[in-house]
């Protein structure tokens, strides 16, 4: 009895049910089934357990997979769908199968269907994931291009407004354009100041300037040289193109022999910091 228990627990019966034994091993198991009711009952229990697990975890295959599987099994669509007439069914060849063979075929069919559907589902998920990743990358790229395009359009519109203002003021007889050039502190800097001879107003155009960058504690200050003395016309910062006015109005000045710009602490200075004299130009 102990040897029979060890034989049942060895795992050979599970391999027999799954059809993974050699012909010789299969014959040995069948001899044991014929001799011992305990072995026969254990085989039946294993078949029911595996069949129950397969049925509980089975996923219905698609119509295409189901059709191919039944074609390989030699089962016609009419017979599978119950469309064969009684006479035709009577003429069909009847083959009597052993109950355990029928269970094994049902089990194997269910397992094949599960595996086939699993492979198809895995492939479909992989393809869907790849397409979703590509779509996200394309959307991100389009958003970046859109932002770049919007920034370019904004900059062009800003520059266009500044250029139009420059043309209008240069063509007007009321406006004098004072071109200021870089000084020792920043030789490559340049800037234009527009002085109205009639109402004495002063404008600066951000498009017509190229000044060195300032930090958060400093800004630019415009000066007018009147009879050899500097007069402050106000401070201004380097304004970005987006959301900014192209032209800024400074303080009025009745007369001036020259204009200049220095870099000063935030809020401006009473007297110009000459070592940070950026640009200067005579009237």
CSV table of C-alpha atoms in Angstrom, one decimal:
chain,number,residue,atom,x,y,z
A,1,UNK,CA,0.0,0.0,0.0
A,2,UNK,CA,2.9,2.4,0.8
A,3,UNK,CA,4.4,1.7,-2.6
A,4,UNK,CA,1.0,2.5,-4.3
A,5,UNK,CA,0.7,5.8,-2.4
A,6,UNK,CA,4.2,6.7,-3.4
A,7,UNK,CA,3.4,5.9,-7.0
A,8,UNK,CA,0.3,8.1,-7.0
A,9,UNK,CA,2.2,11.0,-5.4
A,10,UNK,CA,5.2,10.6,-7.8
A,11,UNK,CA,3.6,12.9,-10.5
A,12,UNK,CA,3.5,10.3,-13.2
A,13,UNK,CA,-0.3,10.3,-13.3
A,14,UNK,CA,-0.4,14.1,-14.0
A,15,UNK,CA,2.1,13.5,-16.9
A,16,UNK,CA,-0.1,10.7,-18.1
A,17,UNK,CA,-3.2,12.9,-18.1
A,18,UNK,CA,-1.3,15.6,-20.0
A,19,UNK,CA,0.0,13.1,-22.6
A,20,UNK,CA,3.7,13.7,-21.8
A,21,UNK,CA,4.7,10.1,-21.2
A,22,UNK,CA,6.4,7.8,-23.7
A,23,UNK,CA,4.4,4.9,-25.1
A,24,UNK,CA,6.1,2.4,-22.7
A,25,UNK,CA,5.4,4.6,-19.7
A,26,UNK,CA,1.8,5.1,-20.8
A,27,UNK,CA,1.3,1.4,-21.1
A,28,UNK,CA,2.7,0.9,-17.5
A,29,UNK,CA,0.2,3.5,-16.1
A,30,UNK,CA,-2.7,1.9,-17.9
A,31,UNK,CA,-1.7,-1.5,-16.4
A,32,UNK,CA,-1.7,0.2,-13.0
A,33,UNK,CA,-5.2,1.7,-13.7
A,34,UNK,CA,-6.5,-1.7,-14.6
A,35,UNK,CA,-5.1,-3.3,-11.5
A,36,UNK,CA,-5.8,-0.7,-8.8
A,37,UNK,CA,-9.0,1.3,-8.4
A,38,UNK,CA,-7.1,3.9,-6.3
A,39,UNK,CA,-5.0,4.7,-9.4
A,40,UNK,CA,-8.0,4.8,-11.6
A,41,UNK,CA,-9.8,7.2,-9.2
A,42,UNK,CA,-6.8,9.5,-8.9
A,43,UNK,CA,-6.5,9.7,-12.7
A,44,UNK,CA,-10.2,10.6,-13.0
A,45,UNK,CA,-9.7,13.3,-10.3
A,46,UNK,CA,-6.7,14.7,-12.1
A,47,UNK,CA,-8.6,14.9,-15.3
A,48,UNK,CA,-11.5,16.7,-13.7
A,49,UNK,CA,-9.2,19.1,-11.9
A,50,UNK,CA,-7.3,20.1,-15.0
A,51,UNK,CA,-10.5,20.3,-17.1
A,52,UNK,CA,-12.2,22.5,-14.5
A,53,UNK,CA,-9.1,24.8,-14.4
A,54,UNK,CA,-9.0,25.1,-18.1
A,55,UNK,CA,-12.7,25.8,-18.4
A,56,UNK,CA,-12.6,28.5,-15.7
A,57,UNK,CA,-9.6,30.3,-17.3
A,58,UNK,CA,-10.5,29.8,-20.9
A,59,UNK,CA,-11.1,32.8,-23.1
A,60,UNK,CA,-13.5,32.6,-26.0
A,61,UNK,CA,-11.5,32.6,-29.2
A,62,UNK,CA,-12.3,34.9,-32.1
A,63,UNK,CA,-14.4,33.6,-35.0
A,64,UNK,CA,-11.3,33.3,-37.2
A,65,UNK,CA,-9.3,31.3,-34.7
A,66,UNK,CA,-12.3,29.1,-33.9
A,67,UNK,CA,-12.9,28.4,-37.6
A,68,UNK,CA,-9.3,27.4,-38.2
A,69,UNK,CA,-9.2,25.1,-35.2
A,70,UNK,CA,-12.4,23.3,-36.3
A,71,UNK,CA,-11.1,23.0,-39.8
A,72,UNK,CA,-8.0,21.3,-38.5
A,73,UNK,CA,-10.2,18.9,-36.4
A,74,UNK,CA,-12.3,18.1,-39.6
A,75,UNK,CA,-15.5,19.6,-38.2
A,76,UNK,CA,-17.6,21.5,-40.8
A,77,UNK,CA,-19.4,24.8,-40.1
A,78,UNK,CA,-22.8,23.1,-40.7
A,79,UNK,CA,-22.1,20.4,-38.2
A,80,UNK,CA,-20.7,22.8,-35.7
A,81,UNK,CA,-23.6,25.2,-36.0
A,82,UNK,CA,-26.2,22.4,-35.9
A,83,UNK,CA,-27.4,23.1,-39.5
A,84,UNK,CA,-27.1,19.5,-40.8
A,85,UNK,CA,-30.4,17.9,-41.6
A,86,UNK,CA,-31.4,14.8,-39.6
A,87,UNK,CA,-30.9,12.6,-42.6
A,88,UNK,CA,-27.5,13.9,-43.2
A,89,UNK,CA,-26.6,13.4,-39.6
A,90,UNK,CA,-27.9,9.8,-39.8
A,91,UNK,CA,-25.6,9.2,-42.7
A,92,UNK,CA,-22.6,10.6,-40.9
A,93,UNK,CA,-20.1,8.1,-39.7
A,94,UNK,CA,-20.3,7.6,-36.0
A,95,UNK,CA,-17.2,6.8,-34.1
A,96,UNK,CA,-17.5,5.7,-30.5
A,97,UNK,CA,-14.8,7.2,-28.3
A,98,UNK,CA,-13.8,6.2,-24.8
A,99,UNK,CA,-15.0,8.7,-22.2
A,100,UNK,CA,-11.5,9.5,-21.0
A,101,UNK,CA,-10.3,10.1,-24.7
A,102,UNK,CA,-13.2,12.5,-25.1
A,103,UNK,CA,-12.3,14.4,-22.0
A,104,UNK,CA,-8.6,14.6,-23.1
A,105,UNK,CA,-9.6,16.0,-26.5
A,106,UNK,CA,-11.9,18.5,-25.0
A,107,UNK,CA,-9.2,19.5,-22.5
A,108,UNK,CA,-6.5,19.8,-25.2
A,109,UNK,CA,-8.8,21.8,-27.5
A,110,UNK,CA,-9.5,24.2,-24.6
A,111,UNK,CA,-5.8,24.5,-23.9
A,112,UNK,CA,-4.9,25.1,-27.6
A,113,UNK,CA,-7.6,27.8,-27.8
A,114,UNK,CA,-6.3,29.5,-24.7
A,115,UNK,CA,-2.7,29.5,-25.9
A,116,UNK,CA,-3.8,30.7,-29.4
A,117,UNK,CA,-5.9,33.6,-27.9
A,118,UNK,CA,-3.2,34.5,-25.5
A,119,UNK,CA,-0.6,34.8,-28.3
A,120,UNK,CA,-3.0,36.9,-30.4
A,121,UNK,CA,-3.9,39.1,-27.4
A,122,UNK,CA,-0.2,39.6,-26.5
A,123,UNK,CA,0.6,40.6,-30.1
A,124,UNK,CA,-2.3,43.0,-30.3
A,125,UNK,CA,-1.4,44.6,-27.0
A,126,UNK,CA,2.2,45.1,-28.2
A,127,UNK,CA,1.1,46.6,-31.5
A,128,UNK,CA,-1.4,48.9,-29.7
A,129,UNK,CA,1.3,50.0,-27.2
A,130,UNK,CA,3.8,50.8,-30.0
A,131,UNK,CA,1.2,52.8,-31.9
A,132,UNK,CA,0.2,54.7,-28.8
A,133,UNK,CA,3.8,55.5,-28.0
A,134,UNK,CA,4.4,56.7,-31.6
A,135,UNK,CA,1.2,58.8,-31.4
A,136,UNK,CA,2.3,60.4,-28.1
A,137,UNK,CA,5.7,61.2,-29.6
A,138,UNK,CA,4.1,62.8,-32.6
A,139,UNK,CA,1.7,64.9,-30.5
A,140,UNK,CA,4.7,66.1,-28.3
A,141,UNK,CA,6.6,67.0,-31.4
A,142,UNK,CA,3.7,68.9,-32.9
A,143,UNK,CA,3.2,70.8,-29.7
A,144,UNK,CA,6.9,71.8,-29.7
A,145,UNK,CA,6.7,72.9,-33.3
A,146,UNK,CA,3.5,74.8,-32.6
A,147,UNK,CA,5.1,76.7,-29.7
A,148,UNK,CA,8.2,77.5,-31.8
A,149,UNK,CA,6.0,78.7,-34.7
A,150,UNK,CA,3.9,80.8,-32.3
A,151,UNK,CA,7.1,82.3,-30.8
A,152,UNK,CA,8.5,83.0,-34.3
A,153,UNK,CA,5.2,84.7,-35.4
A,154,UNK,CA,5.1,86.8,-32.2
A,155,UNK,CA,8.7,87.9,-32.7
A,156,UNK,CA,8.1,88.8,-36.3
A,157,UNK,CA,4.9,90.8,-35.4
A,158,UNK,CA,6.9,92.6,-32.7
A,159,UNK,CA,9.8,93.4,-35.0
A,160,UNK,CA,7.4,94.5,-37.7
A,161,UNK,CA,5.7,97.0,-35.3
A,162,UNK,CA,9.0,98.3,-34.3
A,163,UNK,CA,10.2,98.8,-37.9
A,164,UNK,CA,7.0,100.5,-38.9
A,165,UNK,CA,7.3,102.9,-36.0
A,166,UNK,CA,10.9,103.6,-37.1
A,167,UNK,CA,9.9,104.3,-40.7
A,168,UNK,CA,7.1,106.6,-39.6
A,169,UNK,CA,9.3,108.6,-37.2
A,170,UNK,CA,12.2,108.8,-39.6
A,171,UNK,CA,9.9,110.1,-42.4
A,172,UNK,CA,8.2,112.6,-40.1
A,173,UNK,CA,9.7,116.1,-40.0
A,174,UNK,CA,8.8,116.4,-36.4
A,175,UNK,CA,11.0,113.6,-35.2
A,176,UNK,CA,14.7,113.7,-34.9
A,177,UNK,CA,16.5,110.3,-34.8
A,178,UNK,CA,19.5,110.2,-32.6
A,179,UNK,CA,21.8,107.2,-33.2
A,180,UNK,CA,23.8,106.3,-30.2
A,181,UNK,CA,26.9,104.1,-30.5
A,182,UNK,CA,28.7,101.8,-28.0
A,183,UNK,CA,31.2,103.2,-25.6
A,184,UNK,CA,34.2,101.7,-23.8
A,185,UNK,CA,32.0,99.7,-21.4
A,186,UNK,CA,30.2,98.0,-24.3
A,187,UNK,CA,31.7,98.9,-27.7
A,188,UNK,CA,29.3,96.8,-29.8
A,189,UNK,CA,26.1,98.3,-28.3
A,190,UNK,CA,23.8,100.6,-30.2
A,191,UNK,CA,20.5,102.3,-29.7
A,192,UNK,CA,18.2,105.0,-31.3
A,193,UNK,CA,16.4,107.7,-29.4
A,194,UNK,CA,13.5,109.7,-31.1
A,195,UNK,CA,13.1,113.3,-30.0
A,196,UNK,CA,10.0,115.3,-31.1
A,197,UNK,CA,11.1,118.8,-32.0
A,198,UNK,CA,7.6,120.1,-31.7
A,199,UNK,CA,6.2,118.7,-28.4
A,200,UNK,CA,9.7,117.8,-27.0
A,201,UNK,CA,8.6,114.2,-26.2
A,202,UNK,CA,11.2,111.4,-26.2
A,203,UNK,CA,10.7,107.8,-27.3
A,204,UNK,CA,12.8,104.7,-27.4
A,205,UNK,CA,12.2,101.7,-29.7
A,206,UNK,CA,13.2,98.3,-28.4
A,207,UNK,CA,13.7,96.9,-31.9
A,208,UNK,CA,16.3,99.6,-32.6
A,209,UNK,CA,18.6,98.8,-29.6
A,210,UNK,CA,21.2,96.3,-28.8
A,211,UNK,CA,22.4,96.7,-25.2
A,212,UNK,CA,24.3,94.4,-22.8
A,213,UNK,CA,22.3,92.2,-20.5
A,214,UNK,CA,21.6,93.4,-16.9
A,215,UNK,CA,21.1,91.4,-13.8
A,216,UNK,CA,18.0,91.5,-11.6
A,217,UNK,CA,19.5,94.4,-9.5
A,218,UNK,CA,20.2,96.8,-12.4
A,219,UNK,CA,18.4,98.4,-15.3
A,220,UNK,CA,19.1,101.1,-18.0
A,221,UNK,CA,18.8,104.8,-17.5
A,222,UNK,CA,18.5,107.4,-20.3
A,223,UNK,CA,20.2,110.7,-20.0
A,224,UNK,CA,20.1,114.0,-21.9
A,225,UNK,CA,23.2,116.2,-21.9
A,226,UNK,CA,21.9,119.8,-21.5
A,227,UNK,CA,24.6,122.5,-21.4
A,228,UNK,CA,27.2,120.0,-20.3
A,229,UNK,CA,25.1,118.6,-17.5
A,230,UNK,CA,23.3,115.1,-17.5
A,231,UNK,CA,19.5,115.2,-17.0
A,232,UNK,CA,17.7,111.9,-16.3
A,233,UNK,CA,14.9,111.0,-18.7
A,234,UNK,CA,13.9,107.8,-16.8
A,235,UNK,CA,14.8,104.2,-16.5
A,236,UNK,CA,13.8,101.2,-18.7
A,237,UNK,CA,14.5,97.5,-18.8
A,238,UNK,CA,15.2,95.0,-21.5
A,239,UNK,CA,11.6,93.9,-22.4
A,240,UNK,CA,10.9,90.6,-24.1
A,241,UNK,CA,9.0,90.7,-27.4
A,242,UNK,CA,6.0,88.7,-26.3
A,243,UNK,CA,3.3,90.9,-24.5
A,244,UNK,CA,5.5,94.0,-24.6
A,245,UNK,CA,5.1,97.4,-26.3
A,246,UNK,CA,7.7,98.1,-28.9
A,247,UNK,CA,7.9,101.8,-28.2
A,248,UNK,CA,8.3,103.4,-24.7
A,249,UNK,CA,7.8,107.0,-23.9
A,250,UNK,CA,10.5,108.7,-21.7
A,251,UNK,CA,10.5,112.0,-19.9
A,252,UNK,CA,10.3,115.2,-22.1
A,253,UNK,CA,13.3,117.4,-22.6
A,254,UNK,CA,13.2,121.0,-24.0
A,255,UNK,CA,16.7,120.9,-25.4
A,256,UNK,CA,19.6,118.6,-25.5
A,257,UNK,CA,23.0,118.4,-27.1
A,258,UNK,CA,23.4,114.6,-26.7
A,259,UNK,CA,21.7,111.5,-25.3
A,260,UNK,CA,23.3,108.6,-23.4
A,261,UNK,CA,22.5,105.4,-21.6
A,262,UNK,CA,24.1,104.0,-18.5
A,263,UNK,CA,23.5,100.9,-16.3
A,264,UNK,CA,22.2,101.9,-12.9
A,265,UNK,CA,20.7,100.1,-9.8
A,266,UNK,CA,17.0,99.5,-9.9
A,267,UNK,CA,15.1,102.8,-9.7
A,268,UNK,CA,17.9,104.8,-11.3
A,269,UNK,CA,20.6,107.1,-9.9
A,270,UNK,CA,20.8,110.9,-9.4
A,271,UNK,CA,24.0,111.0,-11.3
A,272,UNK,CA,25.1,108.7,-14.1
A,273,UNK,CA,27.7,105.9,-13.4
A,274,UNK,CA,30.2,106.9,-16.1
A,275,UNK,CA,32.2,103.6,-15.9
A,276,UNK,CA,29.0,101.9,-17.1
A,277,UNK,CA,28.3,104.3,-19.9
A,278,UNK,CA,26.9,102.0,-22.6
A,279,UNK,CA,25.9,104.1,-25.6
A,280,UNK,CA,26.0,107.8,-26.5
A,281,UNK,CA,25.1,110.0,-29.4
A,282,UNK,CA,25.0,113.7,-30.3
A,283,UNK,CA,21.9,115.6,-31.6
